[in-house]
DNA sequence: TCTGGGGTCCTAGGACCC
DNA sequence: TCTGGGGTCCTAGGACCC
């Protein structure tokens, strides 16, 4: 048995913990640059505020309904997520942290428990210890656990826990899950399946194997087995090293000059370099892109990207900056309003597997040490005070974050103060 | 008219997830 | 004025090799 524990409206719930006045009030959390709605409390959902809705198109709805608005505060959400995961880990021998707000719990060999009771206990403990409400789905496969979880949320079942205990329970949930709401069925597959007469997860579970295999590849076939109760998706108990690392962001305002785009790109590149050093990897390739704002139809549009193969796999900021700037030289064209750029490092390999060609100097030990010191300092201060020159100091590309809450749990100077 | 048969590696693109 | 960011996996097709 697998249990999927999922935090309800996670980012909105995080903001609410430190603002008890928000209880009962609609809460939304916005994406970077305060662009889109990426989390909504139940009250906000009832107002018809859609996931991904542009904030500026909803201003009236926000003000009319006294909606509490927050910029995303990942330092806060990350820390609260860790606390939730630690609490969950106390209940089961093993768990897989699937995303910032979800974990699969290994419920095999737990026959001596009534799993529904156990679920309720988990839920109350997380609520009491951290203040985050969770829903729990329990089933013989990960996909069915996801589905049970969704069912628990949608139908507000007792204690937010739903256990697919037997064939009948599985069949019921399969029948009332629309095809597009199945984990692993996205918009494209949903359309294709509907065209072929499949309406519910139940229909899909009865589909011929070769049909699914040919239309949805081996991934779809795994899904089919999962729906039939045969576990086909492996556990990933230890988070694996990333194979790619990306840093790409829209600018707070449009840029026209290469200098401004270069400054942003330099910072994003430094960011991926630091993340690579953290997992002790080096990149074999670097991908850089620039683009204009596709939502401005009157602006001339431009998108271009380039992938460079690095002469030696590296995680050295200076080396990567050199190549990133070269890449920008190749793809930048003047005369456009640039809205976004990004740096992605690809084909990451462990530092220990570095291969040097006959003519390369080994990665200079001094520079390696310097960057490790830089990483430590920046981590301690909490922002990248120490930079290499190319990153600039103007930071014209910085994000808009008009509604940012304090980092209550990770910064001593942003602790909650209580007046008594 | 007929134009080998395997294999590997790489890349781009498409699907999905949160 | 303002429309997120960060990932994974799979497949088809081309280049290349023997």
mmCIF file of C-alpha atoms in Angstrom, chain A residues 139-316:
data_model
loop_
_atom_site.group_PDB
_atom_site.id
_atom_site.type_symbol
_atom_site.label_atom_id
_atom_site.label_comp_id
_atom_site.label_asym_id
_atom_site.label_seq_id
_atom_site.Cartn_x
_atom_site.Cartn_y
_atom_site.Cartn_z
ATOM 1 C CA UNK A 139 -4.152 2.625 -2.327
ATOM 2 C CA UNK A 140 -2.264 -0.330 -3.850
ATOM 3 C CA UNK A 141 -0.387 1.853 -6.390
ATOM 4 C CA UNK A 142 0.962 5.391 -6.510
ATOM 5 C CA UNK A 143 -1.450 6.408 -9.258
ATOM 6 C CA UNK A 144 -4.439 5.094 -7.323
ATOM 7 C CA UNK A 145 -3.167 6.796 -4.156
ATOM 8 C CA UNK A 146 -3.087 10.079 -6.073
ATOM 9 C CA UNK A 147 -6.620 9.445 -7.208
ATOM 10 C CA UNK A 148 -7.803 8.552 -3.714
ATOM 11 C CA UNK A 149 -6.196 11.731 -2.431
ATOM 12 C CA UNK A 150 -8.022 13.821 -4.997
ATOM 13 C CA UNK A 151 -11.237 12.080 -4.076
ATOM 14 C CA UNK A 152 -10.683 12.802 -0.381
ATOM 15 C CA UNK A 153 -10.209 16.491 -1.118
ATOM 16 C CA UNK A 154 -13.065 16.832 -3.530
ATOM 17 C CA UNK A 155 -15.595 14.994 -1.441
ATOM 18 C CA UNK A 156 -14.394 16.343 1.896
ATOM 19 C CA UNK A 157 -14.348 12.817 3.295
ATOM 20 C CA UNK A 158 -13.998 12.172 6.979
ATOM 21 C CA UNK A 159 -10.683 13.410 8.323
ATOM 22 C CA UNK A 160 -9.414 14.072 4.764
ATOM 23 C CA UNK A 161 -8.316 10.455 4.433
ATOM 24 C CA UNK A 162 -9.529 8.007 1.792
ATOM 25 C CA UNK A 163 -8.386 4.393 1.714
ATOM 26 C CA UNK A 164 -9.049 2.224 -1.329
ATOM 27 C CA UNK A 165 -9.386 -0.864 0.785
ATOM 28 C CA UNK A 166 -10.923 -3.265 -1.745
ATOM 29 C CA UNK A 167 -11.921 -3.719 -5.388
ATOM 30 C CA UNK A 168 -15.249 -1.968 -4.910
ATOM 31 C CA UNK A 169 -13.654 1.140 -3.445
ATOM 32 C CA UNK A 170 -11.133 1.265 -6.307
ATOM 33 C CA UNK A 171 -13.835 0.831 -8.906
ATOM 34 C CA UNK A 172 -15.943 3.627 -7.425
ATOM 35 C CA UNK A 173 -13.084 6.115 -7.466
ATOM 36 C CA UNK A 174 -12.023 5.094 -10.996
ATOM 37 C CA UNK A 175 -15.560 5.726 -12.207
ATOM 38 C CA UNK A 176 -15.864 9.175 -10.755
ATOM 39 C CA UNK A 177 -12.464 10.411 -11.956
ATOM 40 C CA UNK A 178 -12.612 12.154 -15.319
ATOM 41 C CA UNK A 179 -9.963 11.009 -17.792
ATOM 42 C CA UNK A 180 -8.169 14.366 -17.727
ATOM 43 C CA UNK A 181 -7.825 14.224 -13.943
ATOM 44 C CA UNK A 182 -5.749 11.055 -13.968
ATOM 45 C CA UNK A 183 -2.126 11.530 -12.863
ATOM 46 C CA UNK A 184 -0.091 11.158 -16.057
ATOM 47 C CA UNK A 185 -2.861 12.195 -18.432
ATOM 48 C CA UNK A 186 -2.216 15.759 -19.567
ATOM 49 C CA UNK A 187 -4.255 17.923 -21.940
ATOM 50 C CA UNK A 188 -2.966 16.226 -25.114
ATOM 51 C CA UNK A 189 -3.628 12.667 -23.991
ATOM 52 C CA UNK A 190 -6.982 13.689 -22.511
ATOM 53 C CA UNK A 191 -8.102 15.006 -25.895
ATOM 54 C CA UNK A 192 -6.885 11.914 -27.686
ATOM 55 C CA UNK A 193 -8.561 9.561 -25.200
ATOM 56 C CA UNK A 194 -11.851 11.439 -25.318
ATOM 57 C CA UNK A 195 -11.814 11.261 -29.099
ATOM 58 C CA UNK A 196 -11.500 7.516 -28.730
ATOM 59 C CA UNK A 197 -14.436 7.255 -26.369
ATOM 60 C CA UNK A 198 -12.707 7.089 -22.986
ATOM 61 C CA UNK A 199 -14.438 9.312 -20.462
ATOM 62 C CA UNK A 200 -13.304 8.136 -17.034
ATOM 63 C CA UNK A 201 -10.299 6.518 -15.394
ATOM 64 C CA UNK A 202 -12.428 3.370 -15.247
ATOM 65 C CA UNK A 203 -12.789 3.360 -19.054
ATOM 66 C CA UNK A 204 -9.045 3.741 -19.415
ATOM 67 C CA UNK A 205 -8.367 0.878 -17.025
ATOM 68 C CA UNK A 206 -10.320 -1.389 -19.406
ATOM 69 C CA UNK A 207 -8.515 -0.147 -22.533
ATOM 70 C CA UNK A 208 -6.634 -2.661 -24.714
ATOM 71 C CA UNK A 209 -2.920 -2.806 -23.845
ATOM 72 C CA UNK A 210 -1.677 -2.425 -27.394
ATOM 73 C CA UNK A 211 -3.836 0.643 -27.986
ATOM 74 C CA UNK A 212 -2.384 2.395 -24.938
ATOM 75 C CA UNK A 213 1.135 1.225 -25.727
ATOM 76 C CA UNK A 214 1.008 2.595 -29.263
ATOM 77 C CA UNK A 215 -0.706 5.909 -28.441
ATOM 78 C CA UNK A 216 0.904 6.729 -25.105
ATOM 79 C CA UNK A 217 4.284 4.955 -25.193
ATOM 80 C CA UNK A 218 5.590 2.786 -22.397
ATOM 81 C CA UNK A 219 4.776 5.534 -19.919
ATOM 82 C CA UNK A 220 1.095 5.190 -20.714
ATOM 83 C CA UNK A 221 1.338 1.452 -20.391
ATOM 84 C CA UNK A 222 2.803 1.768 -16.919
ATOM 85 C CA UNK A 223 -0.080 4.047 -16.057
ATOM 86 C CA UNK A 224 -2.552 1.452 -17.305
ATOM 87 C CA UNK A 225 -1.062 -1.162 -14.996
ATOM 88 C CA UNK A 226 -1.121 1.248 -12.091
ATOM 89 C CA UNK A 227 -4.845 1.846 -12.651
ATOM 90 C CA UNK A 228 -5.344 -1.936 -12.590
ATOM 91 C CA UNK A 229 -3.661 -2.155 -9.213
ATOM 92 C CA UNK A 230 -0.258 -3.408 -10.370
ATOM 93 C CA UNK A 231 2.492 -1.161 -8.942
ATOM 94 C CA UNK A 232 4.637 -0.020 -11.871
ATOM 95 C CA UNK A 233 6.248 3.212 -10.715
ATOM 96 C CA UNK A 234 9.363 2.768 -8.638
ATOM 97 C CA UNK A 235 10.198 4.401 -5.354
ATOM 98 C CA UNK A 236 12.796 7.149 -5.294
ATOM 99 C CA UNK A 237 13.643 7.339 -1.627
ATOM 100 C CA UNK A 238 16.855 9.298 -2.029
ATOM 101 C CA UNK A 239 16.588 12.416 -4.158
ATOM 102 C CA UNK A 240 18.842 11.922 -7.161
ATOM 103 C CA UNK A 241 21.274 14.447 -8.555
ATOM 104 C CA UNK A 242 19.752 16.756 -11.135
ATOM 105 C CA UNK A 243 20.712 16.057 -14.734
ATOM 106 C CA UNK A 244 19.877 19.598 -15.802
ATOM 107 C CA UNK A 245 19.695 22.815 -13.819
ATOM 108 C CA UNK A 246 17.865 25.861 -15.072
ATOM 109 C CA UNK A 247 17.593 29.462 -14.008
ATOM 110 C CA UNK A 248 15.282 31.558 -16.150
ATOM 111 C CA UNK A 249 13.184 34.487 -15.144
ATOM 112 C CA UNK A 250 11.146 37.255 -16.645
ATOM 113 C CA UNK A 251 12.541 40.704 -15.972
ATOM 114 C CA UNK A 252 10.651 43.144 -13.785
ATOM 115 C CA UNK A 253 10.492 45.380 -16.844
ATOM 116 C CA UNK A 254 11.421 44.994 -20.504
ATOM 117 C CA UNK A 255 15.054 45.441 -21.562
ATOM 118 C CA UNK A 256 16.340 46.653 -24.892
ATOM 119 C CA UNK A 257 20.111 46.781 -24.444
ATOM 120 C CA UNK A 258 22.509 43.894 -24.531
ATOM 121 C CA UNK A 259 24.157 45.208 -21.384
ATOM 122 C CA UNK A 260 20.970 44.863 -19.344
ATOM 123 C CA UNK A 261 20.178 41.407 -20.685
ATOM 124 C CA UNK A 262 23.806 40.399 -20.090
ATOM 125 C CA UNK A 263 23.606 41.444 -16.456
ATOM 126 C CA UNK A 264 20.522 39.328 -15.871
ATOM 127 C CA UNK A 265 22.029 36.396 -17.747
ATOM 128 C CA UNK A 266 25.233 36.665 -15.707
ATOM 129 C CA UNK A 267 23.263 36.405 -12.489
ATOM 130 C CA UNK A 268 21.221 33.432 -13.700
ATOM 131 C CA UNK A 269 24.412 31.731 -14.844
ATOM 132 C CA UNK A 270 26.085 32.345 -11.474
ATOM 133 C CA UNK A 271 22.973 30.872 -9.896
ATOM 134 C CA UNK A 272 23.094 27.597 -11.844
ATOM 135 C CA UNK A 273 26.841 27.356 -11.206
ATOM 136 C CA UNK A 274 26.249 27.608 -7.482
ATOM 137 C CA UNK A 275 23.481 24.991 -7.579
ATOM 138 C CA UNK A 276 25.820 22.693 -9.497
ATOM 139 C CA UNK A 277 28.566 23.083 -6.899
ATOM 140 C CA UNK A 278 26.053 22.284 -4.205
ATOM 141 C CA UNK A 279 25.369 18.881 -5.748
ATOM 142 C CA UNK A 280 29.027 18.504 -6.756
ATOM 143 C CA UNK A 281 28.325 18.263 -10.469
ATOM 144 C CA UNK A 282 29.854 19.718 -13.593
ATOM 145 C CA UNK A 283 28.037 20.507 -16.834
ATOM 146 C CA UNK A 284 29.047 19.309 -20.260
ATOM 147 C CA UNK A 285 26.730 21.706 -22.099
ATOM 148 C CA UNK A 286 25.253 25.133 -21.582
ATOM 149 C CA UNK A 287 21.995 26.331 -23.098
ATOM 150 C CA UNK A 288 21.135 30.032 -23.242
ATOM 151 C CA UNK A 289 17.960 31.680 -24.507
ATOM 152 C CA UNK A 290 16.467 35.154 -24.833
ATOM 153 C CA UNK A 291 12.904 36.081 -25.687
ATOM 154 C CA UNK A 292 10.479 38.947 -26.081
ATOM 155 C CA UNK A 293 7.055 39.145 -24.442
ATOM 156 C CA UNK A 294 4.654 36.965 -26.433
ATOM 157 C CA UNK A 295 1.709 38.649 -24.723
ATOM 158 C CA UNK A 296 2.444 41.915 -26.485
ATOM 159 C CA UNK A 297 1.224 41.259 -30.012
ATOM 160 C CA UNK A 298 2.212 44.749 -31.181
ATOM 161 C CA UNK A 299 5.869 44.192 -30.292
ATOM 162 C CA UNK A 300 8.059 42.444 -32.844
ATOM 163 C CA UNK A 301 8.664 38.956 -31.470
ATOM 164 C CA UNK A 302 11.990 37.208 -31.146
ATOM 165 C CA UNK A 303 13.031 33.962 -29.536
ATOM 166 C CA UNK A 304 16.412 32.409 -29.913
ATOM 167 C CA UNK A 305 18.463 29.885 -28.068
ATOM 168 C CA UNK A 306 21.788 28.192 -28.434
ATOM 169 C CA UNK A 307 23.408 25.170 -26.855
ATOM 170 C CA UNK A 308 27.170 25.181 -26.393
ATOM 171 C CA UNK A 309 29.249 22.105 -25.743
ATOM 172 C CA UNK A 310 31.772 23.129 -23.126
ATOM 173 C CA UNK A 311 35.377 22.189 -23.850
ATOM 174 C CA UNK A 312 35.657 20.727 -20.358
ATOM 175 C CA UNK A 313 32.778 19.939 -18.036
ATOM 176 C CA UNK A 314 32.797 22.640 -15.380
ATOM 177 C CA UNK A 315 30.955 24.274 -12.497
ATOM 178 C CA UNK A 316 33.267 27.266 -12.397
#
